[in-house]
Tab-separated table of C-alpha atoms and ligand atoms in Angstrom:
chain	number	residue	atom	x	y	z
A	1	MET	CA	0.000	0.000	0.000
A	2	SER	CA	1.512	3.281	-0.978
A	3	ILE	CA	0.669	6.548	0.611
A	4	THR	CA	0.090	9.784	-1.272
A	5	ALA	CA	2.950	12.252	-1.589
A	6	LYS	CA	0.625	15.186	-2.251
A	7	ASN	CA	-0.944	17.908	-0.118
A	8	TRP	CA	0.579	17.335	3.300
A	9	LYS	CA	0.545	19.908	6.096
A	10	ASN	CA	2.437	20.279	9.328
A	11	LYS	CA	0.508	19.352	12.427
A	12	LYS	CA	0.650	22.318	14.773
A	13	GLY	CA	1.439	22.236	18.462
A	14	THR	CA	3.439	19.025	18.491
A	15	SER	CA	6.750	20.395	19.763
A	16	GLY	CA	6.066	19.331	23.339
A	17	ARG	CA	5.309	15.751	22.419
A	18	SER	CA	7.691	12.927	23.015
A	19	CYS	CA	7.748	9.163	22.799
A	20	ASN	CA	9.755	6.192	24.048
A	21	CYS	CA	12.279	6.619	21.252
A	22	GLY	CA	13.673	9.810	22.784
A	23	SER	CA	13.193	11.940	19.688
A	24	TRP	CA	10.914	11.882	16.665
A	25	LYS	CA	14.003	11.491	14.534
A	26	GLN	CA	14.815	8.286	16.398
A	27	HIS	CA	11.148	7.299	16.211
A	28	TRP	CA	11.304	7.501	12.410
A	29	ILE	CA	14.512	5.429	12.327
A	30	ASN	CA	13.094	2.805	14.693
A	31	ASN	CA	9.833	2.442	12.802
A	32	SER	CA	10.908	2.863	9.190
A	33	GLY	CA	13.660	0.270	9.229
A	34	LYS	CA	15.692	2.671	7.109
A	35	PRO	CA	18.767	4.802	7.737
A	36	TRP	CA	18.177	8.492	8.384
A	37	PRO	CA	18.231	10.294	4.999
A	38	SER	CA	20.689	13.077	4.305
A	39	LYS	CA	18.040	15.342	2.812
A	40	CYS	CA	14.691	16.736	3.883
A	41	SER	CA	11.626	14.808	2.611
A	42	ILE	CA	9.741	17.841	1.331
A	43	ASP	CA	9.638	18.170	-2.455
A	44	GLY	CA	11.925	20.898	-3.731
A	45	CYS	CA	13.938	21.200	-0.508
A	46	ASN	CA	17.651	20.427	-0.453
A	47	ASN	CA	18.367	21.109	3.197
A	48	SER	CA	19.621	18.417	5.525
A	49	ALA	CA	16.978	16.486	7.434
A	50	THR	CA	17.373	17.350	11.101
A	51	LEU	CA	14.111	16.335	12.764
A	52	GLY	CA	11.047	14.133	12.538
A	53	ALA	CA	8.133	16.342	11.514
A	54	HIS	CA	4.506	15.584	12.423
A	55	ILE	CA	2.443	15.840	9.257
A	56	ILE	CA	-1.188	15.280	8.334
A	57	ASN	CA	-3.116	14.743	5.114
A	58	SER	CA	-6.868	14.979	4.546
A	59	SER	CA	-6.835	11.692	2.621
A	60	VAL	CA	-4.701	9.786	5.139
A	61	SER	CA	-5.861	8.788	8.604
A	62	GLY	CA	-3.726	9.672	11.600
A	63	GLU	CA	-0.587	11.725	12.053
A	64	LYS	CA	2.659	10.722	10.388
A	65	ILE	CA	6.348	11.407	10.841
A	66	VAL	CA	8.810	12.205	8.058
A	67	PRO	CA	12.416	13.420	8.096
A	68	ALA	CA	12.441	17.186	7.538
A	69	CYS	CA	14.529	20.288	7.999
A	70	ASP	CA	13.863	23.072	10.433
A	71	SER	CA	12.398	25.456	7.875
A	72	CYS	CA	10.034	22.881	6.344
A	73	ASN	CA	8.847	22.018	9.841
A	74	LYS	CA	7.582	25.611	10.034
A	75	LEU	CA	5.692	25.614	6.724
A	76	THR	CA	2.088	26.678	7.199
A	77	GLY	CA	0.711	25.782	3.755
A	78	GLU	CA	0.453	22.467	1.954
A	79	PHE	CA	3.500	20.754	0.538
A	80	ASP	CA	4.340	17.581	-1.373
A	81	LEU	CA	6.784	14.902	-0.334
A	82	LYS	CA	9.564	13.576	-2.507
A	83	GLY	CA	8.895	10.207	-4.135
A	84	GLY	CA	9.763	7.116	-2.148
A	85	ILE	CA	9.768	8.764	1.255
A	86	LYS	CA	8.936	6.387	4.061
A	87	VAL	CA	6.132	7.797	6.190
A	88	VAL	CA	5.773	6.296	9.665
A	89	THR	CA	2.874	6.556	12.061
A	90	ALA	CA	3.033	9.020	14.929
A	91	ASN	CA	0.555	6.868	16.860
A	92	LYS	CA	2.644	5.441	19.685
A	93	SER	CA	0.238	2.593	20.377
A	94	GLU	CA	0.824	1.384	16.805
A	95	SER	CA	4.569	1.757	16.938
A	96	CYS	CA	7.046	2.254	19.780
A	97	GLU	CA	4.631	1.766	22.716
A	98	ARG	CA	2.903	-1.203	21.214
B	101	ZN	ZN1	8.635	6.473	19.289
B	102	ZN	ZN1	13.109	21.039	4.078
């Protein structure tokens, strides 16, 4: 099952959240089974990925985490993801606190 790359938005007010992984970056690594990418996941961005961003999409249920840079984590409008980006769930009961 592939997930859409189009029309994602940042979920607001998530900076105080944490999980068992210690950081959302580590959460992405633990749950994706992939190495941390060198670049941000947002289409058109060439910055280094520094954090796990909480993102939402009207056609996808639940909140997701993708590797992103600081400036993309502050985007207020919709954005697209690069192709092939692994999106992991932010729902702890389906991932690290299962
Ligand atoms: Zn976690
Ligand atoms: Zn970026």
